[in-house]
XYZ file of C-alpha atoms in Angstrom:
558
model
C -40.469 145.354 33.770
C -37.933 144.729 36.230
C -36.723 147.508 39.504
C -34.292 148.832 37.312
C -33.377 151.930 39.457
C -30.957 152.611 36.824
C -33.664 153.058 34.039
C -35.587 154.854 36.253
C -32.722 157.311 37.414
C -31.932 158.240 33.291
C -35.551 158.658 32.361
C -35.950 161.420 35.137
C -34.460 165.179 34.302
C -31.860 166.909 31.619
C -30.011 163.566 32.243
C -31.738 161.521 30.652
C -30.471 161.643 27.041
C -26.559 162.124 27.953
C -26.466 158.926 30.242
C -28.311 156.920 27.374
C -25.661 158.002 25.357
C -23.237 156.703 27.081
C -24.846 153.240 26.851
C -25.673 153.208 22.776
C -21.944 154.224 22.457
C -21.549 150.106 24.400
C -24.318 148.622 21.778
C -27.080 148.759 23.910
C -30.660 149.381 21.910
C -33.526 151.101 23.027
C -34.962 147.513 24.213
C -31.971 147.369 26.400
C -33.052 150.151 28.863
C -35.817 147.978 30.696
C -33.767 144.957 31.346
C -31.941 144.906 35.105
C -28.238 146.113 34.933
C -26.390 143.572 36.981
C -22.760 144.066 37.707
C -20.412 140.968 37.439
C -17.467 142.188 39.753
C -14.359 140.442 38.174
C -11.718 139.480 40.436
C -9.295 137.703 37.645
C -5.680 138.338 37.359
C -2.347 136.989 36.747
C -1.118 137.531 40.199
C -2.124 133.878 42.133
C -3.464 130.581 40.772
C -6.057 131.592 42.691
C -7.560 134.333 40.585
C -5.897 133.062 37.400
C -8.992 130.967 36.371
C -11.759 133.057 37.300
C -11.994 134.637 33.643
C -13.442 131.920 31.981
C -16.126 132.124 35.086
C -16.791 135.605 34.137
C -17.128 135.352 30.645
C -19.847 131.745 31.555
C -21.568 134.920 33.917
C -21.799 137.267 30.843
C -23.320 135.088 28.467
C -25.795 132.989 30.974
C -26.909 136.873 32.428
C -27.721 137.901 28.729
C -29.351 134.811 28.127
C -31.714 135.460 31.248
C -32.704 139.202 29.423
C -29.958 141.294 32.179
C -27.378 143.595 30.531
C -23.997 142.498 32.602
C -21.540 144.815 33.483
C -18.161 144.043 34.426
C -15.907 145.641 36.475
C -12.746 144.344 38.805
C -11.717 144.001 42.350
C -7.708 143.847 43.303
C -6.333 140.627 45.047
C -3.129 140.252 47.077
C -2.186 136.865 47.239
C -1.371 135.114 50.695
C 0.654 132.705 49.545
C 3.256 135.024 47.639
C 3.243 137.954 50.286
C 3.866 135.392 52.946
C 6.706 136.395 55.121
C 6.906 140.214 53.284
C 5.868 143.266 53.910
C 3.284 142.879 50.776
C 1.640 140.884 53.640
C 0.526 144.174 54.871
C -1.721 144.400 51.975
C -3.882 141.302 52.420
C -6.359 142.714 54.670
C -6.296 146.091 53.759
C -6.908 144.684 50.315
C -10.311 143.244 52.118
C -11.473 146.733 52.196
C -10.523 147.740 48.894
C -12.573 145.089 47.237
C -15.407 145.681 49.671
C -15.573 149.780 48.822
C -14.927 148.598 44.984
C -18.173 146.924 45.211
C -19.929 149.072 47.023
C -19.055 151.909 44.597
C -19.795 150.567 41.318
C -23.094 149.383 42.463
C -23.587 152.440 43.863
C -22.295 154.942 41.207
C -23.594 153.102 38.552
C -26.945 152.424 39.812
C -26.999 148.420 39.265
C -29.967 146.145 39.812
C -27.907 143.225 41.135
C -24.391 142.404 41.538
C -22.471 138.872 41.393
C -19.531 138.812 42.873
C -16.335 135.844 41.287
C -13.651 136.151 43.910
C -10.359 133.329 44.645
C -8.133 134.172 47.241
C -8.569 134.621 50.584
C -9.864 138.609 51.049
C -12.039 138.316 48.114
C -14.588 136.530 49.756
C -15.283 138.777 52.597
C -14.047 142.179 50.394
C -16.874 140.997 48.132
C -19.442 139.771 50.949
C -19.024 143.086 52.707
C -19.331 145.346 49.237
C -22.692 143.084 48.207
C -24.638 143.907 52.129
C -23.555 147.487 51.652
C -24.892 148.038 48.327
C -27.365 145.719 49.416
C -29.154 144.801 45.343
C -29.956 141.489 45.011
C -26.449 139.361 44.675
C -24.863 136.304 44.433
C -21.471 135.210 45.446
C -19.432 132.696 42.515
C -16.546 130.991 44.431
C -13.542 130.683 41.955
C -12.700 126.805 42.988
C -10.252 125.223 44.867
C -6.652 123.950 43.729
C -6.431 119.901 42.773
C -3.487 118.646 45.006
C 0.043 118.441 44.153
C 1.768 114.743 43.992
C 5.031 114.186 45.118
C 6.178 110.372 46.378
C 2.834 109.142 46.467
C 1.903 111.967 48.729
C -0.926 114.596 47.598
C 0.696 118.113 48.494
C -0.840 121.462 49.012
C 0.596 125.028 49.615
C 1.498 124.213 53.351
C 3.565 121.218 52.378
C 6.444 123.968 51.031
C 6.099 126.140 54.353
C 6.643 122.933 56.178
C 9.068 121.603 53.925
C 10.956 124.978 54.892
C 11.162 123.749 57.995
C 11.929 119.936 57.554
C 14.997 121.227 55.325
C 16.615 123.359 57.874
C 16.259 121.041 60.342
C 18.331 118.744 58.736
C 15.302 116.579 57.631
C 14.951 116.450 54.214
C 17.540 116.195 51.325
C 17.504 119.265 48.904
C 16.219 117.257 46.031
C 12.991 116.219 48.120
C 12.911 120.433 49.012
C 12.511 121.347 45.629
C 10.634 118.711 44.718
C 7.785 119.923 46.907
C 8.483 123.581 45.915
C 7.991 122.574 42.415
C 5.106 120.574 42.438
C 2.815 121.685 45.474
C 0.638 123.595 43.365
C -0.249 121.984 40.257
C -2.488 124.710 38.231
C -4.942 127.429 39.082
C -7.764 127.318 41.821
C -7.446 128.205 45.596
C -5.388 126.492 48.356
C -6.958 123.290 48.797
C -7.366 122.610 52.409
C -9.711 124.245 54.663
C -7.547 127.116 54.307
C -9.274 130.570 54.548
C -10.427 130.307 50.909
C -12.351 126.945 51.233
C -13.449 128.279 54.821
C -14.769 131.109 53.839
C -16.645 129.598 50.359
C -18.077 126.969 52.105
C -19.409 129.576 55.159
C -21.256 131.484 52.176
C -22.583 128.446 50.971
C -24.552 128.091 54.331
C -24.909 131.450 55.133
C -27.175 131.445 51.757
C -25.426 133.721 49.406
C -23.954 131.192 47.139
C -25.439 128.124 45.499
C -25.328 124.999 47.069
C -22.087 122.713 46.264
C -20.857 125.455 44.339
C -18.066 126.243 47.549
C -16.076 122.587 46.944
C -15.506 122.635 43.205
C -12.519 122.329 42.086
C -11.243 125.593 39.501
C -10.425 123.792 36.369
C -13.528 121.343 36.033
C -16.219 122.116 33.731
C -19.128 121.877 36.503
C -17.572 125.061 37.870
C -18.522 127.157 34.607
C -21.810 125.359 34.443
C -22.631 126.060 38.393
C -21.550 130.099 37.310
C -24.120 130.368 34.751
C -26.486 128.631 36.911
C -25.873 131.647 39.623
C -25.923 134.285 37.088
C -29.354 132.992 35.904
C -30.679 132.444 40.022
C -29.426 136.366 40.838
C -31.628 137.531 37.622
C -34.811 135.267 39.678
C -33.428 136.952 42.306
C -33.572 140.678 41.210
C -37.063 139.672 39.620
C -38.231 139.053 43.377
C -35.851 142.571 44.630
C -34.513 139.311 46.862
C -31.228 141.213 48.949
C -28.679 140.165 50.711
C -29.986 141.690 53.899
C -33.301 139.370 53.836
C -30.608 136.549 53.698
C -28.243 137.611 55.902
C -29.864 137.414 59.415
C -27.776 136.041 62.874
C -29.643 133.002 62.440
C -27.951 132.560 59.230
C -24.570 133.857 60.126
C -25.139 131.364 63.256
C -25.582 128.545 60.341
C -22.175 129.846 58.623
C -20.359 129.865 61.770
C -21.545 126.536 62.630
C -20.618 125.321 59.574
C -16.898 126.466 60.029
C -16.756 124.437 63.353
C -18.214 121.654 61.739
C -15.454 121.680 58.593
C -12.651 123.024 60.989
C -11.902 126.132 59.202
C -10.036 128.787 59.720
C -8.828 131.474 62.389
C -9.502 134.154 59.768
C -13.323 133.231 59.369
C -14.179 134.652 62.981
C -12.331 138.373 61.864
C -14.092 137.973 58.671
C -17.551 137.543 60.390
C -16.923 140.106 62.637
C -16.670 142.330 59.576
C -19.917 140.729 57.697
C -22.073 141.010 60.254
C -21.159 144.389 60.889
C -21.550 145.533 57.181
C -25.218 143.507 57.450
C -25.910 145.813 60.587
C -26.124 142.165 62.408
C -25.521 141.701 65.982
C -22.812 139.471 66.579
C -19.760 139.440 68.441
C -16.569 137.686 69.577
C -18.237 135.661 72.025
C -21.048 134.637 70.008
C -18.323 132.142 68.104
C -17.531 130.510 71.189
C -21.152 130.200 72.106
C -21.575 128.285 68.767
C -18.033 126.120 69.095
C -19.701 124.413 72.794
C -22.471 123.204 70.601
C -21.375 122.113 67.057
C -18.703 119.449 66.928
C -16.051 119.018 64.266
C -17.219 116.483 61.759
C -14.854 116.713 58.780
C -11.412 115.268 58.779
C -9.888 118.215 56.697
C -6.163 120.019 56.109
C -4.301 121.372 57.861
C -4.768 119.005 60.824
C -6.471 116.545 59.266
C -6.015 113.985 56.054
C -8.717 115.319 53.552
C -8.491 118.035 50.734
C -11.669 120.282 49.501
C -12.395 118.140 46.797
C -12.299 114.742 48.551
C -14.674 116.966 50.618
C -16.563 117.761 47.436
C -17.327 114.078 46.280
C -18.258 113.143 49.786
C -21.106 114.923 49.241
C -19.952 119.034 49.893
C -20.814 121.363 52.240
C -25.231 120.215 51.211
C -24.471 116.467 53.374
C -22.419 118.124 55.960
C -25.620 120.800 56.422
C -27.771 117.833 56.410
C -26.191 115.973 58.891
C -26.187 119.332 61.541
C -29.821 120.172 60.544
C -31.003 116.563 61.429
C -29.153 117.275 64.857
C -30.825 120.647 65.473
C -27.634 122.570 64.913
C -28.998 124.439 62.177
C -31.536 127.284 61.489
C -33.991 125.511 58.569
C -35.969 128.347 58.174
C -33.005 131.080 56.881
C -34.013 132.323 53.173
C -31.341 131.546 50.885
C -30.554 133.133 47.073
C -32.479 130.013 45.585
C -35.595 131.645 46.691
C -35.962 128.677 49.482
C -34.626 128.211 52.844
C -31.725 126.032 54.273
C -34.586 123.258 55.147
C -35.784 123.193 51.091
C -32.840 123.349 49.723
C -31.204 120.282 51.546
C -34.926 118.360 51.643
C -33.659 115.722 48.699
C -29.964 115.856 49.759
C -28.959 112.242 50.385
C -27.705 111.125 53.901
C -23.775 110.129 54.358
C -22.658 107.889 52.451
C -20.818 104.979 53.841
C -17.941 104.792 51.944
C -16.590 107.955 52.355
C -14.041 108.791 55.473
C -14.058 113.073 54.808
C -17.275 113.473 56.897
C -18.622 111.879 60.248
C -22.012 111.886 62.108
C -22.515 114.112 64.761
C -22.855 111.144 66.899
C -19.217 110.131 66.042
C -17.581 113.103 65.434
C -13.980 113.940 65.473
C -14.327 116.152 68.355
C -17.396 116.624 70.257
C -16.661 120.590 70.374
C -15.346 123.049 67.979
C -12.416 123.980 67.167
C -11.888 127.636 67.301
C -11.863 129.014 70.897
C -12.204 132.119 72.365
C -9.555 132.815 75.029
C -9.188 135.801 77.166
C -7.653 136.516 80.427
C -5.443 139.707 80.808
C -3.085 139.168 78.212
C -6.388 139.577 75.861
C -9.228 141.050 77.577
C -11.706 141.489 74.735
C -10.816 138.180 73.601
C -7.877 136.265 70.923
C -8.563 133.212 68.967
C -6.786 129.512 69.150
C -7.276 126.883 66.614
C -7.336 123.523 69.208
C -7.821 120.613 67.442
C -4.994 117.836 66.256
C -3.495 119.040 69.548
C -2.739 116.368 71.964
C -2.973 118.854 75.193
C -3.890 123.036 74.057
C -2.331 123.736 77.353
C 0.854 124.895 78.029
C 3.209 127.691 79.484
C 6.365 128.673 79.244
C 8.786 131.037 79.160
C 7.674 133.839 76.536
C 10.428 134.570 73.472
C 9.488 137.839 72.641
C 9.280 139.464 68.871
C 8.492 142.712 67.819
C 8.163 141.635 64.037
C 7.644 138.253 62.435
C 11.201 138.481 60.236
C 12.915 138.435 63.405
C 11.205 135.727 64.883
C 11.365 133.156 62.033
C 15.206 133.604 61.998
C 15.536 132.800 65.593
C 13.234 129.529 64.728
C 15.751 128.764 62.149
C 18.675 129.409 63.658
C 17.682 127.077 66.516
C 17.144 129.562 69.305
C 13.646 127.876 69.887
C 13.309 125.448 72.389
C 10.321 122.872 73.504
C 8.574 124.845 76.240
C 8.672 128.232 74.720
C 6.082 130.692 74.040
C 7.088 132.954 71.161
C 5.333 136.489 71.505
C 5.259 138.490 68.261
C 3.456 141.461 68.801
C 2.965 145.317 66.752
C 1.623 142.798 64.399
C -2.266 143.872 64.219
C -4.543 146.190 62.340
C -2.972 149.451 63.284
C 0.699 148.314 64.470
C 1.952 146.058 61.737
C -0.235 147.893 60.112
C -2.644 145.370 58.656
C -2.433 142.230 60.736
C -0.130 139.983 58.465
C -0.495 135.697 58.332
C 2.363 134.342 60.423
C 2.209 131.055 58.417
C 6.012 130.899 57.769
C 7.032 131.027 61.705
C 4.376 128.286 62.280
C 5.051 126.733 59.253
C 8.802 126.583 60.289
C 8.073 125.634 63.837
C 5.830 122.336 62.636
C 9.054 121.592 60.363
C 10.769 121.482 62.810
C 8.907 118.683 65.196
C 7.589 121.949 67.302
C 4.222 122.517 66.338
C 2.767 121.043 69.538
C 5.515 122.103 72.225
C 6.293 125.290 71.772
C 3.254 128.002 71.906
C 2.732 131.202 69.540
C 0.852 134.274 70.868
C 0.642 137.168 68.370
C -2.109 140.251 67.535
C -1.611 139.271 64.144
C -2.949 136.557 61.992
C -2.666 133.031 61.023
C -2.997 131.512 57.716
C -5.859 128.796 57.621
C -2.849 126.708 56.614
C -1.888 126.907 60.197
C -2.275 123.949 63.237
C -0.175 123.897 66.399
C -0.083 125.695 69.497
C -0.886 129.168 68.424
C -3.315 132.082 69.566
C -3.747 135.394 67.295
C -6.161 137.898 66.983
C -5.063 139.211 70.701
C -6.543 142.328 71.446
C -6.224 145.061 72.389
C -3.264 144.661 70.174
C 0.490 145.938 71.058
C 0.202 149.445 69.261
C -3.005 150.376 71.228
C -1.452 149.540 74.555
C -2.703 146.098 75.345
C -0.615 144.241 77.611
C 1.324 141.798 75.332
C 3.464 145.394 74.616
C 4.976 145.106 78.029
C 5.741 141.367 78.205
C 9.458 140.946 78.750
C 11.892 137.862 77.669
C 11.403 135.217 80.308
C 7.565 136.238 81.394
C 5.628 133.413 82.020
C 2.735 132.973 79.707
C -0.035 130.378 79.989
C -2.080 129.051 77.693
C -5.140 126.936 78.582
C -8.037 126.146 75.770
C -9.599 123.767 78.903
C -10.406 126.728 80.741
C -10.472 129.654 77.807
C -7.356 131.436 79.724
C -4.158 133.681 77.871
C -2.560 135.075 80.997
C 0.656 136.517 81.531
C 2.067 135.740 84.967
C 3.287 138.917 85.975
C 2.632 140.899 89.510
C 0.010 143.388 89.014
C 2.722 146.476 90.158
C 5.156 144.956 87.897
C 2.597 145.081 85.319
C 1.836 148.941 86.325
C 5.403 150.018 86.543
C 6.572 148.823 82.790
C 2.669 150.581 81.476
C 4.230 153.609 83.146
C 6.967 153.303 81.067
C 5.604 152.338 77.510
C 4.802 154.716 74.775
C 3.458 153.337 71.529
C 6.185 153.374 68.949
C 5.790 156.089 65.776
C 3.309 154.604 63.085
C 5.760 152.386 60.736
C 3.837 154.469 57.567
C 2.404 157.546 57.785
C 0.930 157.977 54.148
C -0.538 155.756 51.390
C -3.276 152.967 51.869
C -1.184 151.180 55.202
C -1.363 154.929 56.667
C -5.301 154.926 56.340
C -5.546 151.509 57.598
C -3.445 151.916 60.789
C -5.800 155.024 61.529
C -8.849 153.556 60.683
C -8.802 150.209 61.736
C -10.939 148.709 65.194
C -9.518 146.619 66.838
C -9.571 142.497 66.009
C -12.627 141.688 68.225
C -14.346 143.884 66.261
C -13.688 142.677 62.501
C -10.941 145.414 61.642
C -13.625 147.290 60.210
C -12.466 150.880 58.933
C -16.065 151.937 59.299
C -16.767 151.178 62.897
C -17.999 153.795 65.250
């Protein structure tokens, strides 16, 4: 008989025959009760392509968990999508919507006692929401990517969710007809699945493939192919193994294996988001790890993987060059991994990739680490005194990541993407958009349509962006986010003025604004944080809650 600390929990006391009850009124039979309960947390809705496919995934968990003698359970988890809340206040929601689906987890494992838990998540806050809910509840678990999005086709040209944002900006520019602009709108995303760069989806998927958690190759598939129900039911039928062996999450994730994950980002060039994300894993794991550890990792680990959004590739071409297994294979030959990390297959990063094939040759997605496509990664970690405890800055397709300028200063994104297309930004710039992080936007929303609109226009690489909110993994160009402290809590990008000069300088891991120290002290004097933009509701508890960016975001921190 399995651990079932459910079975145990109804056989003990006056509860025992009212909570069997309650499970013969479901069809369960008195051979039922010594199987392992093991939750399948369904993140399926109608909302985003993203999540609109994961219900066949659920259903392939149900049957292949039955077939492996477990009694599944289902029960959602919310989504917000990125893409749609984009440039709205409903952007507000995305990463408060992280710690929805985290406490979901963590509460129906937890209130209803389960033996295991696998978690089927699509956009971008699922993964996280459901990393962090699986190392709190911490039962054996398993995470089931939902599959990236097959590319759009438009002119010969594969097309992708940031090909509208751009396309934005092309058309107001002047450089693209209106026929080509809703051309693009029309056909960018072709069915369901997850944005199909190394957006924050793919980032974060193919991070919990080498972190351990989820089964290898399963992070590339694409949504609507058949190998992505058979790799489900192969996961539902590991976490049972799993649960047989009380394998948890905790014995998996370690700091050598979130060093592994985190390597792996640099490697794929991922996204900005995955270094808030892991700031929030590791501290729901009860891991050491912090801001700088990222930047300790991007000296060593080149990129390897010529990927969206500044490179050519899409996660599937990724996927049948051999997934996230050859590009593991190729650090781990180069002593950038940890071999030894246990992963939910029962054997460690070394097994696992022992009879993985080396590059192929006729693939151009991946490179050797002896001829990468940057011999560093590509997510920094600046600080100075515009961001003491440290900001982020994606640096690669740039031809120089230094710059200053005069700043353009924002105190909301809407405000800032009108001035961008009404003209009023000029090569040299440095827009500032600030109040835009955990507590003052609240919720740190994804400036991907000022970027967006700024690459339209030809301005991606000449004028700078420095914000305390986020970026969508859709993003490249001169931009730094994640600046903390952030505006609200009285960090200094509250008191830069129009005109300030700000510098920017990846080379030497600077954001400084170029302002006399009493001129700096005299305007502090002056500042008082504005009122809280919502004082009730979810955003309310967020805004009060929230830690600061280097720090995850986490609501729970102490």
């Amino acid at each position: 008989m399995s651990s079932n600390r459910r079975s145990k929990n109804i056989t003990e006391g006056v509860a025992r025959a009212p909570n069997r009850s309650m499970y013969y009124a479901m069809g369960y039979t008195e051979g039922d009760f010594g199987k392992p309960m093991i939750g399948v947390a369904n993140a399926h809705s109608t909302i985003t392509p993203c999540n609109s496919g994961l219900q066949r995934l659920a259903d392939a968990a149900v049957d292949a968990l039955k077939e492996a003698g477990a009694n599944p359970q289902v029960f959602g988890t919310p989504t917000i999508s990125d893409g749609m809340a984009m440039g709205t206040e409903g952007m507000k929601y995305s990463l408060v919507s992280r710690e929805v689906i985290a406490d979901c987890v963590e509460t129906c494992v937890g209130g209803q006692w389960m033996d295991g838990v696998l978690v089927i998540g699509g956009c971008d806050k699922n993964m996280p929401g459901g990393m962090m809910g699986m190392l709190r509840a911490n039962v054996p678990s398993i995470y089931v990517y939902g599959g990236t999005i097959l590319p759009g086709r438009y002119k010969g040209e594969d097309l992708n969710i940031v090909s509208v944002f751009e396309a934005v900006g092309q058309f107001s520019a002047g450089k693209m007809s209106e026929e080509d602009f809703c051309e693009i709108e029309r056909r960018a995303i072709p069915g369901s699945g997850s944005c199909g760069g190394m957006y924050t989806a793919n980032t974060m998927s193919s991070a919990f493939e080498a972190l351990g958690m989820s089964l290898p190759y399963s992070s590339t598939e694409a949504n609507v192919h058949d190998e992505k129900v058979a790799s489900t039911a192969r996961a539902a039928k590991v976490l049972v193994e799993a649960v047989a062996r009380d394998l948890k999450p905790r014995d998996i994730v370690t700091r050598e294996s979130i060093e592994n994950a985190v390597a792996v980002i640099m490697a794929t060039g991922g996204s900005t988001n995955a270094v808030l994300h892991f700031l929030a894993i590791a501290h729901a794991a009860e891991v050491e790890w912090s801001i700088d550890d990222f930047e300790r990792v991007r000296r060593k680990v080149p990129v390897l993987c010529d990927l969206k959004p500044s490179g050519r590739y899409l996660a599937v071409d990724l996927h049948r060059a051999g997934g996230v297994p050859a590009v593991m294979k190729e650090l781990l030959g180069a002593g950038l991994l940890h071999g030894d990390c246990m992963t939910i297959t029962g054997k460690t990063v070394a097994e696992n990739l022992a009879e993985i094939a080396p590059l192929r040759s006729d693939q151009g997605v991946i490179r050797t680490v002896s001829n990468p496509i940057y011999s560093e990664g590509h997510l920094a970690i600046l600080k100075g005194n515009l961001s003491p405890e440290g900001c982020v800055a994606k640096i690669t397709g740039l031809k120089n990541p230094v710059m200053s300028g005069p700043a353009r200063v924002f105190d909301d994104e809407q405000s800032a993407l009108a001035a961008i297309m009404a003209g009023n930004i000029k090569a040299g710039d440095v827009m500032v958009l600030r109040y835009l992080g955990p507590k003052g936007a609240p919720g740190m929303p994804e400036m991907l349509a000022p970027t967006g609109a700024l690459i339209g226009q030809g301005l991606g690489e000449s004028v700078g962006l420095v914000t305390d909110g986020r970026f969508s993994g859709g993003t490249w160009g001169m931009v730094v986010g994640h600046v903390a402290p952030e505006a609200y809590a009285g960090g200094l990008i509250a008191l830069v003025e129009e005109g300030d000069r700000v510098v920017i300088d990846a080379h030497q891991l600077l954001l400084h604004l170029d302002v006399p120290e009493d001129v700096i002290a005299r305007r502090r004097a002056a500042w008082s944080a504005p009122a809280p933009r919502y004082t009730r509701g979810v955003l309310a508890k967020f805004a009060r809650n929230a830690s600061s960016a280097s720090r995850g975001a986490v609501l729970d921190g102490d």
